[in-house]
PDB file of C-alpha atoms in Angstrom:
ATOM      1  CA  MET H   1       8.215 -48.181 -12.143  1.00  0.00           C
ATOM      2  CA  SER H   2       8.245 -45.304 -14.825  1.00  0.00           C
ATOM      3  CA  VAL H   3       5.686 -47.422 -17.019  1.00  0.00           C
ATOM      4  CA  SER H   4       3.564 -47.833 -14.069  1.00  0.00           C
ATOM      5  CA  ILE H   5       3.235 -44.160 -13.091  1.00  0.00           C
ATOM      6  CA  SER H   6       2.774 -43.036 -16.755  1.00  0.00           C
ATOM      7  CA  ILE H   7      -0.416 -45.294 -17.048  1.00  0.00           C
ATOM      8  CA  ARG H   8      -1.683 -43.647 -13.838  1.00  0.00           C
ATOM      9  CA  THR H   9      -1.216 -40.260 -14.663  1.00  0.00           C
ATOM     10  CA  PRO H  10      -3.268 -39.751 -17.806  1.00  0.00           C
ATOM     11  CA  SER H  11      -6.273 -41.759 -16.101  1.00  0.00           C
ATOM     12  CA  GLN H  12      -5.989 -39.295 -13.043  1.00  0.00           C
ATOM     13  CA  GLY H  13      -5.756 -36.343 -15.282  1.00  0.00           C
ATOM     14  CA  ALA H  14      -8.953 -37.279 -17.399  1.00  0.00           C
ATOM     15  CA  GLY H  15     -11.197 -37.616 -14.212  1.00  0.00           C
ATOM     16  CA  SER H  16      -9.872 -34.243 -12.978  1.00  0.00           C
ATOM     17  CA  VAL H  17     -10.607 -32.624 -16.395  1.00  0.00           C
ATOM     18  CA  ARG H  18     -14.289 -34.174 -16.301  1.00  0.00           C
ATOM     19  CA  ALA H  19     -14.859 -33.233 -12.805  1.00  0.00           C
ATOM     20  CA  ARG H  20     -13.734 -29.751 -13.382  1.00  0.00           C
ATOM     21  CA  ASN H  21     -15.980 -29.327 -16.790  1.00  0.00           C
ATOM     22  CA  ALA H  22     -18.694 -30.994 -14.928  1.00  0.00           C
ATOM     23  CA  GLY H  23     -18.532 -28.148 -12.273  1.00  0.00           C
ATOM     24  CA  ARG H  24     -18.296 -25.508 -14.888  1.00  0.00           C
ATOM     25  CA  LEU H  25     -21.550 -26.823 -16.629  1.00  0.00           C
ATOM     26  CA  THR H  26     -23.216 -26.530 -13.117  1.00  0.00           C
ATOM     27  CA  VAL H  27     -22.248 -23.041 -12.320  1.00  0.00           C
ATOM     28  CA  LEU H  28     -23.318 -22.020 -16.093  1.00  0.00           C
ATOM     29  CA  SER H  29     -26.674 -23.750 -15.892  1.00  0.00           C
ATOM     30  CA  GLY H  30     -27.159 -21.952 -12.610  1.00  0.00           C
ATOM     31  CA  LEU H  31     -26.108 -18.677 -13.992  1.00  0.00           C
ATOM     32  CA  LEU H  32     -28.756 -19.027 -16.876  1.00  0.00           C
ATOM     33  CA  LEU H  33     -31.527 -19.850 -14.667  1.00  0.00           C
ATOM     34  CA  MET H  34     -30.708 -17.060 -12.578  1.00  0.00           C
ATOM     35  CA  ALA H  35     -30.820 -14.771 -15.785  1.00  0.00           C
ATOM     36  CA  VAL H  36     -33.973 -16.321 -17.125  1.00  0.00           C
ATOM     37  CA  ALA H  37     -35.676 -15.862 -13.613  1.00  0.00           C
ATOM     38  CA  CYS H  38     -34.485 -11.956 -13.409  1.00  0.00           C
ATOM     39  CA  SER H  39     -35.451 -11.153 -16.982  1.00  0.00           C
ATOM     40  CA  SER H  40     -38.887 -12.814 -16.946  1.00  0.00           C
ATOM     41  CA  PRO H  41     -40.856 -10.389 -14.578  1.00  0.00           C
ATOM     42  CA  ALA H  42     -39.744  -7.431 -17.014  1.00  0.00           C
ATOM     43  CA  GLN H  43     -40.317  -9.280 -20.138  1.00  0.00           C
ATOM     44  CA  GLN H  44     -43.858  -9.987 -18.780  1.00  0.00           C
ATOM     45  CA  GLN H  45     -44.372  -6.450 -18.000  1.00  0.00           C
ATOM     46  CA  GLY H  46     -43.614  -5.397 -21.444  1.00  0.00           C
ATOM     47  CA  ALA H  47     -45.842  -7.911 -22.847  1.00  0.00           C
ATOM     48  CA  ASN H  48     -48.239  -6.685 -20.828  1.00  0.00           C
ATOM     49  CA  GLN H  49     -47.951  -3.052 -21.477  1.00  0.00           C
ATOM     50  CA  HIS H  50     -48.169  -3.720 -25.169  1.00  0.00           C
ATOM     51  CA  ALA H  51     -51.207  -5.792 -24.836  1.00  0.00           C
ATOM     52  CA  GLY H  52     -52.655  -3.053 -22.827  1.00  0.00           C
ATOM     53  CA  VAL H  53     -52.002  -0.458 -25.399  1.00  0.00           C
ATOM     54  CA  ALA H  54     -53.213  -2.786 -28.346  1.00  0.00           C
ATOM     55  CA  SER H  55     -56.678  -3.327 -25.982  1.00  0.00           C
ATOM     56  CA  GLN H  56     -56.908   0.389 -25.568  1.00  0.00           C
ATOM     57  CA  GLN H  57     -56.581   1.133 -29.057  1.00  0.00           C
ATOM     58  CA  GLN H  58     -59.233  -1.091 -30.031  1.00  0.00           C
ATOM     59  CA  GLY H  59     -61.456   0.015 -27.596  1.00  0.00           C
ATOM     60  CA  ASP H  60     -60.989   3.740 -28.394  1.00  0.00           C
ATOM     61  CA  ALA H  61     -61.487   2.653 -32.280  1.00  0.00           C
ATOM     62  CA  ARG H  62     -65.032   0.580 -31.259  1.00  0.00           C
ATOM     63  CA  SER H  63     -66.231   3.272 -29.468  1.00  0.00           C
ATOM     64  CA  GLN H  64     -65.635   5.682 -32.336  1.00  0.00           C
ATOM     65  CA  PHE H  65     -67.022   3.393 -35.030  1.00  0.00           C
ATOM     66  CA  ASP H  66     -70.109   2.361 -32.985  1.00  0.00           C
ATOM     67  CA  ARG H  67     -70.983   6.300 -32.959  1.00  0.00           C
ATOM     68  CA  PHE H  68     -70.546   6.407 -36.443  1.00  0.00           C
ATOM     69  CA  LEU H  69     -72.857   3.755 -37.326  1.00  0.00           C
ATOM     70  CA  SER H  70     -75.299   4.922 -34.579  1.00  0.00           C
ATOM     71  CA  THR H  71     -75.396   8.240 -35.967  1.00  0.00           C
ATOM     72  CA  ALA H  72     -75.624   6.663 -39.555  1.00  0.00           C
ATOM     73  CA  ILE H  73     -79.140   5.221 -38.611  1.00  0.00           C
ATOM     74  CA  ALA H  74     -81.603   6.163 -41.352  1.00  0.00           C
ATOM     75  CA  SER H  75     -84.360   7.193 -39.099  1.00  0.00           C
ATOM     76  CA  ARG H  76     -82.160   9.681 -37.562  1.00  0.00           C
ATOM     77  CA  VAL H  77     -82.730  13.294 -38.613  1.00  0.00           C
ATOM     78  CA  GLN H  78     -79.830  14.052 -40.687  1.00  0.00           C
ATOM     79  CA  LYS H  79     -78.033  17.199 -40.458  1.00  0.00           C
ATOM     80  CA  ILE H  80     -75.048  18.809 -41.865  1.00  0.00           C
ATOM     81  CA  GLY H  81     -71.869  18.273 -39.694  1.00  0.00           C
ATOM     82  CA  MET H  82     -73.134  15.408 -37.906  1.00  0.00           C
ATOM     83  CA  TYR H  83     -70.319  13.314 -39.324  1.00  0.00           C
ATOM     84  CA  GLU H  84     -67.612  15.851 -38.689  1.00  0.00           C
ATOM     85  CA  SER H  85     -65.750  14.012 -35.629  1.00  0.00           C
ATOM     86  CA  LEU H  86     -66.487  10.498 -37.016  1.00  0.00           C
ATOM     87  CA  TYR H  87     -65.793  10.461 -40.729  1.00  0.00           C
ATOM     88  CA  THR H  88     -62.569  11.451 -42.826  1.00  0.00           C
ATOM     89  CA  CYS H  89     -61.093  10.461 -46.147  1.00  0.00           C
ATOM     90  CA  THR H  90     -63.731  12.010 -48.332  1.00  0.00           C
ATOM     91  CA  ASP H  91     -61.676  11.505 -51.322  1.00  0.00           C
ATOM     92  CA  ARG H  92     -62.198   7.881 -50.652  1.00  0.00           C
ATOM     93  CA  GLU H  93     -65.951   8.324 -51.156  1.00  0.00           C
ATOM     94  CA  MET H  94     -66.687   5.941 -54.502  1.00  0.00           C
ATOM     95  CA  ALA H  95     -69.859   4.301 -53.920  1.00  0.00           C
ATOM     96  CA  ASP H  96     -72.805   4.953 -56.313  1.00  0.00           C
ATOM     97  CA  ASN H  97     -75.088   3.264 -53.793  1.00  0.00           C
ATOM     98  CA  VAL H  98     -76.339   3.800 -50.071  1.00  0.00           C
ATOM     99  CA  LYS H  99     -77.734   1.669 -47.620  1.00  0.00           C
ATOM    100  CA  TRP H 100     -80.397   2.525 -45.309  1.00  0.00           C
ATOM    101  CA  LEU H 101     -79.200   1.309 -42.162  1.00  0.00           C
ATOM    102  CA  ALA H 102     -81.872   0.240 -39.176  1.00  0.00           C
ATOM    103  CA  ASP H 103     -79.684  -1.562 -37.115  1.00  0.00           C
ATOM    104  CA  TYR H 104     -75.912  -3.140 -36.567  1.00  0.00           C
ATOM    105  CA  LYS H 105     -73.494  -5.213 -34.557  1.00  0.00           C
ATOM    106  CA  VAL H 106     -69.725  -4.819 -34.010  1.00  0.00           C
ATOM    107  CA  LEU H 107     -68.203  -7.932 -34.787  1.00  0.00           C
ATOM    108  CA  ALA H 108     -64.573  -7.186 -34.759  1.00  0.00           C
ATOM    109  CA  VAL H 109     -61.807  -4.560 -34.440  1.00  0.00           C
ATOM    110  CA  ASP H 110     -58.218  -4.925 -35.682  1.00  0.00           C
ATOM    111  CA  THR H 111     -55.836  -2.333 -35.181  1.00  0.00           C
ATOM    112  CA  ALA H 112     -52.067  -1.663 -36.295  1.00  0.00           C
ATOM    113  CA  ALA H 113     -50.156   1.551 -35.378  1.00  0.00           C
ATOM    114  CA  GLY H 114     -53.027   4.438 -36.791  1.00  0.00           C
ATOM    115  CA  ASN H 115     -55.124   1.977 -39.091  1.00  0.00           C
ATOM    116  CA  ALA H 116     -57.972  -0.055 -38.033  1.00  0.00           C
ATOM    117  CA  VAL H 117     -60.315  -2.230 -39.962  1.00  0.00           C
ATOM    118  CA  VAL H 118     -63.593  -2.888 -38.349  1.00  0.00           C
ATOM    119  CA  THR H 119     -66.255  -5.633 -39.324  1.00  0.00           C
ATOM    120  CA  ALA H 120     -69.897  -5.340 -38.654  1.00  0.00           C
ATOM    121  CA  ARG H 121     -73.130  -6.923 -39.341  1.00  0.00           C
ATOM    122  CA  VAL H 122     -75.897  -4.534 -40.575  1.00  0.00           C
ATOM    123  CA  THR H 123     -79.155  -4.601 -41.368  1.00  0.00           C
ATOM    124  CA  VAL H 124     -80.640  -2.607 -43.857  1.00  0.00           C
ATOM    125  CA  VAL H 125     -84.186  -1.573 -45.183  1.00  0.00           C
ATOM    126  CA  ALA H 126     -83.496   0.394 -48.505  1.00  0.00           C
ATOM    127  CA  ASN H 127     -80.985   0.302 -51.183  1.00  0.00           C
ATOM    128  CA  GLN H 128     -80.390   4.025 -52.465  1.00  0.00           C
ATOM    129  CA  VAL H 129     -78.890   3.779 -56.072  1.00  0.00           C
ATOM    130  CA  LEU H 130     -77.314   6.671 -58.364  1.00  0.00           C
ATOM    131  CA  ASP H 131     -79.405   6.732 -61.771  1.00  0.00           C
ATOM    132  CA  HIS H 132     -77.956   9.552 -64.013  1.00  0.00           C
ATOM    133  CA  ASP H 133     -79.018  12.623 -62.084  1.00  0.00           C
ATOM    134  CA  PHE H 134     -80.813  11.630 -59.037  1.00  0.00           C
ATOM    135  CA  TRP H 135     -81.222   8.765 -56.743  1.00  0.00           C
ATOM    136  CA  SER H 136     -83.535   5.805 -56.679  1.00  0.00           C
ATOM    137  CA  VAL H 137     -84.730   3.887 -53.751  1.00  0.00           C
ATOM    138  CA  ARG H 138     -85.844   0.400 -53.270  1.00  0.00           C
ATOM    139  CA  PRO H 139     -87.082  -0.843 -50.361  1.00  0.00           C
ATOM    140  CA  THR H 140     -85.559  -4.482 -48.815  1.00  0.00           C
ATOM    141  CA  ILE H 141     -84.479  -5.965 -45.539  1.00  0.00           C
ATOM    142  CA  GLU H 142     -80.944  -7.395 -45.686  1.00  0.00           C
ATOM    143  CA  GLU H 143     -78.621  -8.504 -43.120  1.00  0.00           C
ATOM    144  CA  PHE H 144     -74.864  -8.942 -43.699  1.00  0.00           C
ATOM    145  CA  ASP H 145     -71.422  -8.329 -42.665  1.00  0.00           C
ATOM    146  CA  ALA H 146     -69.499  -5.324 -43.982  1.00  0.00           C
ATOM    147  CA  HIS H 147     -65.895  -3.718 -43.173  1.00  0.00           C
ATOM    148  CA  TRP H 148     -64.535  -0.201 -42.706  1.00  0.00           C
ATOM    149  CA  ARG H 149     -61.117   1.311 -42.362  1.00  0.00           C
ATOM    150  CA  MET H 150     -60.127   3.920 -39.855  1.00  0.00           C
ATOM    151  CA  GLU H 151     -57.507   6.133 -39.463  1.00  0.00           C
ATOM    152  CA  ARG H 152     -55.890   7.824 -36.300  1.00  0.00           C
ATOM    153  CA  ASP H 153     -53.105  10.517 -37.220  1.00  0.00           C
ATOM    154  CA  ALA H 154     -52.167  14.035 -37.067  1.00  0.00           C
ATOM    155  CA  GLU H 155     -54.752  14.953 -39.389  1.00  0.00           C
ATOM    156  CA  THR H 156     -57.697  13.341 -37.176  1.00  0.00           C
ATOM    157  CA  ALA H 157     -56.009  15.151 -33.971  1.00  0.00           C
ATOM    158  CA  GLY H 158     -55.129  11.926 -32.574  1.00  0.00           C
ATOM    159  CA  ARG H 159     -58.986  10.647 -32.722  1.00  0.00           C
ATOM    160  CA  TRP H 160     -60.157   7.253 -34.596  1.00  0.00           C
ATOM    161  CA  MET H 161     -62.224   8.526 -37.742  1.00  0.00           C
ATOM    162  CA  VAL H 162     -63.854   6.127 -40.138  1.00  0.00           C
ATOM    163  CA  CYS H 163     -62.051   6.441 -43.541  1.00  0.00           C
ATOM    164  CA  GLY H 164     -64.138   6.436 -46.717  1.00  0.00           C
ATOM    165  CA  ASP H 165     -66.994   4.204 -47.525  1.00  0.00           C
ATOM    166  CA  ALA H 166     -67.392   0.603 -46.626  1.00  0.00           C
ATOM    167  CA  VAL H 167     -65.074  -1.687 -48.062  1.00  0.00           C
ATOM    168  CA  GLU H 168     -67.853  -3.255 -50.048  1.00  0.00           C
ATOM    169  CA  GLN H 169     -68.432  -0.204 -51.702  1.00  0.00           C
ATOM    170  CA  PHE H 170     -71.386   1.365 -50.161  1.00  0.00           C
ATOM    171  CA  GLY H 171     -72.557   4.564 -48.264  1.00  0.00           C
ATOM    172  CA  VAL H 172     -74.532   5.156 -45.147  1.00  0.00           C
ATOM    173  CA  PHE H 173     -75.116   8.993 -45.535  1.00  0.00           C
ATOM    174  CA  LEU H 174     -78.644  10.234 -46.630  1.00  0.00           C
ATOM    175  CA  ILE H 175     -77.841  13.871 -46.513  1.00  0.00           C
ATOM    176  CA  GLY H 176     -77.985  16.309 -49.603  1.00  0.00           C
ATOM    177  CA  ARG H 177     -79.644  13.323 -51.858  1.00  0.00           C
ATOM    178  CA  ASP H 178     -82.189  14.072 -54.474  1.00  0.00           C
ATOM    179  CA  VAL H 179     -84.443  10.813 -54.272  1.00  0.00           C
ATOM    180  CA  ARG H 180     -87.194   9.382 -55.937  1.00  0.00           C
ATOM    181  CA  TRP H 181     -89.399   7.045 -54.809  1.00  0.00           C
ATOM    182  CA  PRO H 182     -91.181   4.132 -56.556  1.00  0.00           C
ATOM    183  CA  PRO H 183     -95.020   4.419 -56.640  1.00  0.00           C
ATOM    184  CA  GLY H 184     -96.368   3.103 -53.082  1.00  0.00           C
ATOM    185  CA  THR H 185     -93.393   3.645 -51.474  1.00  0.00           C
ATOM    186  CA  SER H 186     -91.938   6.434 -49.401  1.00  0.00           C
ATOM    187  CA  ALA H 187     -89.272   7.739 -46.788  1.00  0.00           C
ATOM    188  CA  LYS H 188     -92.115   7.703 -44.162  1.00  0.00           C
ATOM    189  CA  ALA H 189     -92.978   3.783 -44.906  1.00  0.00           C
ATOM    190  CA  VAL H 190     -89.017   3.191 -44.859  1.00  0.00           C
ATOM    191  CA  ILE H 191     -88.687   5.003 -41.415  1.00  0.00           C
ATOM    192  CA  ALA H 192     -91.683   3.008 -40.015  1.00  0.00           C
ATOM    193  CA  THR H 193     -90.146  -0.280 -41.026  1.00  0.00           C
ATOM    194  CA  ILE H 194     -86.810   0.881 -39.303  1.00  0.00           C
ATOM    195  CA  ASP H 195     -88.951   1.751 -36.029  1.00  0.00           C
ATOM    196  CA  SER H 196     -90.544  -1.400 -36.143  1.00  0.00           C
ATOM    197  CA  LEU H 197     -87.526  -3.677 -36.566  1.00  0.00           C
ATOM    198  CA  ARG H 198     -85.776  -1.979 -33.635  1.00  0.00           C
ATOM    199  CA  GLN H 199     -88.782  -2.310 -31.381  1.00  0.00           C
ATOM    200  CA  ALA H 200     -88.890  -6.161 -32.184  1.00  0.00           C
ATOM    201  CA  ARG H 201     -85.302  -6.204 -31.283  1.00  0.00           C
ATOM    202  CA  GLY H 202     -85.747  -4.321 -27.872  1.00  0.00           C
ATOM    203  CA  LEU H 203     -83.863  -1.450 -29.489  1.00  0.00           C
ATOM    204  CA  PRO H 204     -84.841   2.171 -28.861  1.00  0.00           C
ATOM    205  CA  ILE H 205     -86.166   4.257 -31.738  1.00  0.00           C
ATOM    206  CA  ALA H 206     -83.415   6.193 -33.217  1.00  0.00           C
ATOM    207  CA  ARG H 207     -84.172   9.952 -33.958  1.00  0.00           C
TER     208      ARG H 207
END
């Protein structure tokens, strides 16, 4: 009798332990599912808010950069102070050449905190190069992708502003340049080329 009892008791004990463990696993699984279900909306809301902020930053930077290049169209009347709300980091001006801009298209805006890199496809109609104490100009028509850095901080009053010349080391400002034109060319002829190109693309003349 004692032997028979000793054999049955371990078997019954193991089954009972397995049953209790299975029950505990079922309860834990249920609690985990409930936790995931409860936390998912909050996590999703946080992710949506982060995406919304990033989208807003990109939109603000794109808008400012669009104004910057639009102002830089070479056929516009250049005035002192016209870039003050758009351009900063003048200590990073190091290009010895300036592009006469006719048209552009913003391709991408990548933002991170208070910095951004903008990619744009630009159409230029002249290259203006520093030659000793004056600038010489060579008319041309070129289209290529270029990049600019932007910053937004206390110094820019929280506004996105273009920082320095293009990464490819050229400027787009024509103000205050002592320019010499080769025979048979002139600023008037280059501006006429800009107007013609913009009209062919269905764009307004820029003044």
